[in-house]
Coordinates of N, CA and C in Angstrom, one line a residue:
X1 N 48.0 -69.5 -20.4 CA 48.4 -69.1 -21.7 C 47.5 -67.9 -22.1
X2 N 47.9 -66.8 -22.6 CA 47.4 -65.8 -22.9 C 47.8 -66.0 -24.9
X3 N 46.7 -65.5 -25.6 CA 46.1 -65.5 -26.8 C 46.2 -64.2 -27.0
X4 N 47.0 -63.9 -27.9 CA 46.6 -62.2 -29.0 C 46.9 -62.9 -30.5
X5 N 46.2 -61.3 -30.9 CA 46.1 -61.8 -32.1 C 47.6 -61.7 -32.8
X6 N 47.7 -61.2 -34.1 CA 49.3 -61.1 -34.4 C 49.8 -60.0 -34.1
X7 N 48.8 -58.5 -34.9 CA 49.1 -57.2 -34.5 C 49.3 -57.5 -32.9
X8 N 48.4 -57.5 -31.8 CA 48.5 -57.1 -30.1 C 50.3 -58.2 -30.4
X9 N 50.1 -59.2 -30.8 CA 51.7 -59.7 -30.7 C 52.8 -58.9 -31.2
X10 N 52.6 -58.5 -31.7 CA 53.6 -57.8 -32.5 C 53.8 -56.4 -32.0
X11 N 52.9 -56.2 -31.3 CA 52.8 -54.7 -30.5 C 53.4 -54.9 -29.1
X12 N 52.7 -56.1 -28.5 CA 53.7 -56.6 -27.4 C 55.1 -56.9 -27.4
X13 N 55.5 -57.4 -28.5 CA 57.1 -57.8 -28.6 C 57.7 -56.2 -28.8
X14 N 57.3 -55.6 -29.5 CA 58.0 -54.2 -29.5 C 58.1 -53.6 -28.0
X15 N 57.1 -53.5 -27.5 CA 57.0 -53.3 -26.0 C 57.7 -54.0 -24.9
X16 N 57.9 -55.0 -25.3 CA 58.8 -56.2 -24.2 C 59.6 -56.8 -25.1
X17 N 61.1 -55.7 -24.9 CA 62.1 -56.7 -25.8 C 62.9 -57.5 -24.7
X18 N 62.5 -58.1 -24.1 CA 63.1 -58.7 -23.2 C 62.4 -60.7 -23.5
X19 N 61.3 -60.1 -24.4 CA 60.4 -61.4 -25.1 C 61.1 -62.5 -25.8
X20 N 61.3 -63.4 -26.1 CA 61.4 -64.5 -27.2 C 60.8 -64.9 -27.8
X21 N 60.5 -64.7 -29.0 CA 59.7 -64.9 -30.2 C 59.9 -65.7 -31.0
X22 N 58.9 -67.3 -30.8 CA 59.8 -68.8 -31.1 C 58.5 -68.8 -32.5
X23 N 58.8 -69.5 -33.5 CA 58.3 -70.1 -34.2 C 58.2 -71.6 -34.3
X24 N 57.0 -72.0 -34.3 CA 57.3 -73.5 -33.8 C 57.3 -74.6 -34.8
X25 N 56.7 -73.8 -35.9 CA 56.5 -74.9 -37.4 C 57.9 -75.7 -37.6
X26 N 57.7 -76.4 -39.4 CA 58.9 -77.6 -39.5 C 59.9 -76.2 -39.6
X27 N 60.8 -77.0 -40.0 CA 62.1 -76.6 -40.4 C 61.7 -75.9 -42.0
X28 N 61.1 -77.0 -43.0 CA 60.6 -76.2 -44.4 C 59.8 -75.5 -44.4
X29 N 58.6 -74.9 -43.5 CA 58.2 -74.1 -43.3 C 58.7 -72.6 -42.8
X30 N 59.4 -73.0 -41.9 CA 60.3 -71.9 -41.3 C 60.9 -71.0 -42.9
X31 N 61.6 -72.0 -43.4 CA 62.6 -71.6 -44.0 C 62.2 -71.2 -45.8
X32 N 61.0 -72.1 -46.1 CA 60.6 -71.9 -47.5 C 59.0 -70.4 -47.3
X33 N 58.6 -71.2 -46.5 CA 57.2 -70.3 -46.5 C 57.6 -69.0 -46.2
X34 N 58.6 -68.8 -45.3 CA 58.9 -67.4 -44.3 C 58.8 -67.4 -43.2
X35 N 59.0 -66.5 -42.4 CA 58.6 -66.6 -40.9 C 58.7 -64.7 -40.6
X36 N 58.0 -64.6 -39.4 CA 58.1 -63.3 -38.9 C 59.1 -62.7 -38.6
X37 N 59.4 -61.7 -38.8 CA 61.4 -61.1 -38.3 C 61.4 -61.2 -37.3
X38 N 62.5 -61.8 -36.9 CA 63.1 -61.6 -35.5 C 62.8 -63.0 -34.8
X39 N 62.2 -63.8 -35.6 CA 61.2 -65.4 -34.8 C 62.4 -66.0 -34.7
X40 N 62.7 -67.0 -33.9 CA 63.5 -67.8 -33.7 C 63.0 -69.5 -34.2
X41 N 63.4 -70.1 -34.7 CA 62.9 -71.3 -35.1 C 63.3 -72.2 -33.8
X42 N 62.4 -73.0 -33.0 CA 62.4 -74.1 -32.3 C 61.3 -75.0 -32.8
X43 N 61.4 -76.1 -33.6 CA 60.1 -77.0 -34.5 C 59.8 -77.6 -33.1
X44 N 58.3 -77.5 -33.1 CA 57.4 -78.2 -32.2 C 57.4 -79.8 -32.9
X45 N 57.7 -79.9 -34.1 CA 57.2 -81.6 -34.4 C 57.7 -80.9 -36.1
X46 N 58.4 -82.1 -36.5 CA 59.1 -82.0 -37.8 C 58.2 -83.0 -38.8
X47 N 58.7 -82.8 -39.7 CA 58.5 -83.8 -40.9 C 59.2 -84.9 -41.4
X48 N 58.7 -85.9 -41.9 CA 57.8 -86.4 -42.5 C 56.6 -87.1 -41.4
X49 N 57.3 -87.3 -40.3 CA 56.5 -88.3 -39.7 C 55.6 -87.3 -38.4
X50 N 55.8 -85.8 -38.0 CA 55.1 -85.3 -37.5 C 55.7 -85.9 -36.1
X51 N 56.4 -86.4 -35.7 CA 56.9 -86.8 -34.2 C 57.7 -85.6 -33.1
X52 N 56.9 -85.1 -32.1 CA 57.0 -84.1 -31.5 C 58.3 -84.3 -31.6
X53 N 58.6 -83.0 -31.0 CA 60.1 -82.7 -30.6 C 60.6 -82.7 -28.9
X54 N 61.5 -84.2 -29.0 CA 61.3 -84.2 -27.5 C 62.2 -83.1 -26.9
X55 N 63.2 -82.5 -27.8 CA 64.0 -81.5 -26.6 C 63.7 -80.2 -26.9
X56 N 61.9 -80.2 -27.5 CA 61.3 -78.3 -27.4 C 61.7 -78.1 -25.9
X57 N 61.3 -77.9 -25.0 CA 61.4 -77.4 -23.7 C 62.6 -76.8 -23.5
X58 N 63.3 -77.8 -23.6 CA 64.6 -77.7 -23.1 C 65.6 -76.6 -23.8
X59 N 65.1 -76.6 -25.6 CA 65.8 -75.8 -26.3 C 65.0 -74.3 -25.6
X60 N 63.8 -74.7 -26.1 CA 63.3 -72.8 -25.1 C 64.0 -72.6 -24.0
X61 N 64.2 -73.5 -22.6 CA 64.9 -72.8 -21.9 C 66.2 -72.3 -22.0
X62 N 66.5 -72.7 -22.9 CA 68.0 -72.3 -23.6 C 67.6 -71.0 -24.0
X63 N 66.8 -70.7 -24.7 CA 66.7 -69.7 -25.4 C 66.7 -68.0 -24.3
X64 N 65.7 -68.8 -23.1 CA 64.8 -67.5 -22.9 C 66.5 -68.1 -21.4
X65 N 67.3 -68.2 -21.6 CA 68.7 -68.3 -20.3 C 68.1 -68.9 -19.3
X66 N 67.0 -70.0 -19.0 CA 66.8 -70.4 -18.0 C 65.5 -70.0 -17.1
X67 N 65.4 -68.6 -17.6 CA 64.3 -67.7 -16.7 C 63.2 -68.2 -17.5
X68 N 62.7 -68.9 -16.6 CA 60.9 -69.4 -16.9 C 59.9 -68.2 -17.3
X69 N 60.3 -66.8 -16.5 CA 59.3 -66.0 -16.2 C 59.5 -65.0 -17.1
X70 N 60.2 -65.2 -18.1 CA 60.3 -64.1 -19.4 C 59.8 -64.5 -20.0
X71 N 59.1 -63.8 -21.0 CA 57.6 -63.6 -22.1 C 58.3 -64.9 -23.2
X72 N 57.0 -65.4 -24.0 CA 57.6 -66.4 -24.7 C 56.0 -66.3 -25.7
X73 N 56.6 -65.7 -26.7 CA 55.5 -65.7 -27.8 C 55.5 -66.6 -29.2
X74 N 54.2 -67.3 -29.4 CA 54.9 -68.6 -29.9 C 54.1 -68.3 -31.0
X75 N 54.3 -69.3 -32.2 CA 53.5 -68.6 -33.8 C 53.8 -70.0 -34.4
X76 N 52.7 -70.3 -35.0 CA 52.7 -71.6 -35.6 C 52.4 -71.2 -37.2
X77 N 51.6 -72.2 -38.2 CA 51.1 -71.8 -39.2 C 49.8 -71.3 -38.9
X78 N 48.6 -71.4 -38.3 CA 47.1 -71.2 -37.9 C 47.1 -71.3 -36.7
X79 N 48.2 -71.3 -35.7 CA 47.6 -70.9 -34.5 C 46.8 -72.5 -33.9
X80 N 47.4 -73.7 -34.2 CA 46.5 -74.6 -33.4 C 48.2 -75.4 -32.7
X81 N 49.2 -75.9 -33.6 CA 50.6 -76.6 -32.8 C 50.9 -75.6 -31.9
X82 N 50.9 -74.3 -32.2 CA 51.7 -73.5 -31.0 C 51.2 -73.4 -29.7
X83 N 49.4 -73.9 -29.7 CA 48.8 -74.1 -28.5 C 49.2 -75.0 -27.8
X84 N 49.4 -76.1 -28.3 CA 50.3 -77.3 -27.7 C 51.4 -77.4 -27.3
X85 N 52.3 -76.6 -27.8 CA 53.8 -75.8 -27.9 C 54.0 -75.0 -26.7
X86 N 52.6 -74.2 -26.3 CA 52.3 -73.2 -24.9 C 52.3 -73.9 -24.2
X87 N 51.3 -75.3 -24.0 CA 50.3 -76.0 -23.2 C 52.2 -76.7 -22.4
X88 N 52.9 -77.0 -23.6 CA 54.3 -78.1 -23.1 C 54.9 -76.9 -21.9
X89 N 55.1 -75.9 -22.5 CA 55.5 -74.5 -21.8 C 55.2 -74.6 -20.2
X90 N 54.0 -74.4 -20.2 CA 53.4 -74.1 -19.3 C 53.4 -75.5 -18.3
X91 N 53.4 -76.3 -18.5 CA 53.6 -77.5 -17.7 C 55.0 -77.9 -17.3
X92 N 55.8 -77.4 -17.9 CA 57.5 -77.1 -17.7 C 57.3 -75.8 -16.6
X93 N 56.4 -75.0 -16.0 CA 56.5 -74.2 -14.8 C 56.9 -72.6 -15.9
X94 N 57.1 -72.5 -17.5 CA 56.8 -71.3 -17.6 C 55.5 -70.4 -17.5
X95 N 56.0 -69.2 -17.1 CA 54.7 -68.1 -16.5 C 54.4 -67.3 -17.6
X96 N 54.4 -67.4 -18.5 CA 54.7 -65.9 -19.2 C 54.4 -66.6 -20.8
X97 N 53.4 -67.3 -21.6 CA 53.4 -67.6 -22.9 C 52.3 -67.5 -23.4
X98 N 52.4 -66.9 -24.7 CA 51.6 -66.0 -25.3 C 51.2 -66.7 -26.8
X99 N 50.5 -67.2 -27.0 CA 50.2 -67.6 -28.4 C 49.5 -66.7 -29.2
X100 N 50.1 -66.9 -30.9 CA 49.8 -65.9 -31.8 C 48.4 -66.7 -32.7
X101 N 47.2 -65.7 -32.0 CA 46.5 -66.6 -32.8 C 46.8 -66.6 -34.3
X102 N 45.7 -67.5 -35.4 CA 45.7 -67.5 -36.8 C 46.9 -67.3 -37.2
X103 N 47.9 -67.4 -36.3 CA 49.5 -68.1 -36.8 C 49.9 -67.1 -38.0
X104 N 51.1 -67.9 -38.6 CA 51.5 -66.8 -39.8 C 50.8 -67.1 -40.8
X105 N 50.3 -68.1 -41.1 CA 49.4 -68.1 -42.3 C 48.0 -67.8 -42.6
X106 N 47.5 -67.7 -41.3 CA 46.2 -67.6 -41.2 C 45.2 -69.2 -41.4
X107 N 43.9 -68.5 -41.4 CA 42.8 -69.5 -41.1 C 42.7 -69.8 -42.7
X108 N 42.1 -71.2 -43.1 CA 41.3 -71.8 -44.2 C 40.2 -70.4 -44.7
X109 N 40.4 -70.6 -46.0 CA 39.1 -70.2 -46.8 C 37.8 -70.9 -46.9
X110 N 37.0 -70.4 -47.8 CA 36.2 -71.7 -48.4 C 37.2 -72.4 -49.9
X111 N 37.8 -71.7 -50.2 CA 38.5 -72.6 -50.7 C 39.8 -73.6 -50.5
X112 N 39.6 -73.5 -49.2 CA 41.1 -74.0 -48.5 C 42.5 -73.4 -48.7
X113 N 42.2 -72.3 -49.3 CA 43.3 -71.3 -48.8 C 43.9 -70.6 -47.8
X114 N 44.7 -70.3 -47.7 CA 45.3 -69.5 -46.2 C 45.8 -68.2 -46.8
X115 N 46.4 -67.3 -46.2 CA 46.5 -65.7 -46.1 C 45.3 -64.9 -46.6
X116 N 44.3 -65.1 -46.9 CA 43.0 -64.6 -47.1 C 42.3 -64.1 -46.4
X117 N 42.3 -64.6 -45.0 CA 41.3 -63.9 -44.4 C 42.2 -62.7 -43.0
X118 N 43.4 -64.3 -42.4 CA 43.9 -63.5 -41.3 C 45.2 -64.1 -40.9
X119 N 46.1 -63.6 -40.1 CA 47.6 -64.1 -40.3 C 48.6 -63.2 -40.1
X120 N 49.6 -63.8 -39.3 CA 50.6 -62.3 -39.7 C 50.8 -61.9 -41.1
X121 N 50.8 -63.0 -41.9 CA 51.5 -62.0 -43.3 C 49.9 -61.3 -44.1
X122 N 49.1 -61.8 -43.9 CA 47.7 -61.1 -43.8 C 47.3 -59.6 -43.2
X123 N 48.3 -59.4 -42.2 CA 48.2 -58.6 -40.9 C 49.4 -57.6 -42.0
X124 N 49.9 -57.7 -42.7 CA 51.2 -57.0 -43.3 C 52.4 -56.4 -42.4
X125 N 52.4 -57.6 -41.3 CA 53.9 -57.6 -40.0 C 54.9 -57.8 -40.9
X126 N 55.7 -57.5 -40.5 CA 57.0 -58.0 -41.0 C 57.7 -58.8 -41.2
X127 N 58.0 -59.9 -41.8 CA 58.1 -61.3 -42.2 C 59.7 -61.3 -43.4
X128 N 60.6 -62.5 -43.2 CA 61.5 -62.7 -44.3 C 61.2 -64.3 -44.4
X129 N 61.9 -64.4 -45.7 CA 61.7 -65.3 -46.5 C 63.1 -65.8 -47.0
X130 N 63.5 -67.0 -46.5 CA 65.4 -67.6 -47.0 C 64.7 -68.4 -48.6

């Protein structure tokens, strides 16, 4: 698994549109918080109960047509489920996945805030909001 930050992510996808750009948070996160343009929603583990998602894999391979060996850039909220999200990736035999560090929200403050310090929407990438 290869780690950039959001810009080198975001610089890479422009560069390799042949990439899939998964977002792995819930479903309300995806959809209330925002998500990065162009991210595709596959939830690594939903809500209420946080119970992985047993057919991530399988929906990525869907996504990326089967080919293991096309780029697969993954974005969580802070950059720690999407490592896990990689880690499933990569033990499924893909070659090619890229995790976005400090995710789209970024890291904790001291006040336990997020977008403050670092983050795609911190990073001022391009992001929509349903």
């Amino acid at each position: 698994m290869q780690d950039l930050t959001p810009r080198q992510a975001f610089d890479f996808l422009r560069a390799q549109p042949d990439a899939v750009f998964i977002d792995c948070r819930s479903e309300a996160e995806f959809l209330f918080v925002g998500h990065p343009a162009g991210a595709v929603h596959v939830p690594w583990a939903e809500a209420p109960d946080w119970t992985i998602n047993p057919h991530f894999v399988a929906d990525v391979r869907k996504l990326v047509s089967h080919s293991i060996d096309r780029p697969v850039v993954i974005i969580c909220r802070s950059g720690n489920r999407s490592v896990d999200a990689a880690l499933a990736l990569e033990a499924a035999g893909f070659s090619r996945v890229i995790n976005v560090l400090h995710g789209f929200e970024g890291s904790l403050n001291e006040r336990h805030h997020r977008g403050e310090i670092n983050g795609w929407r911190f990073d001022g990438l391009p992001w929509e909001q349903l």
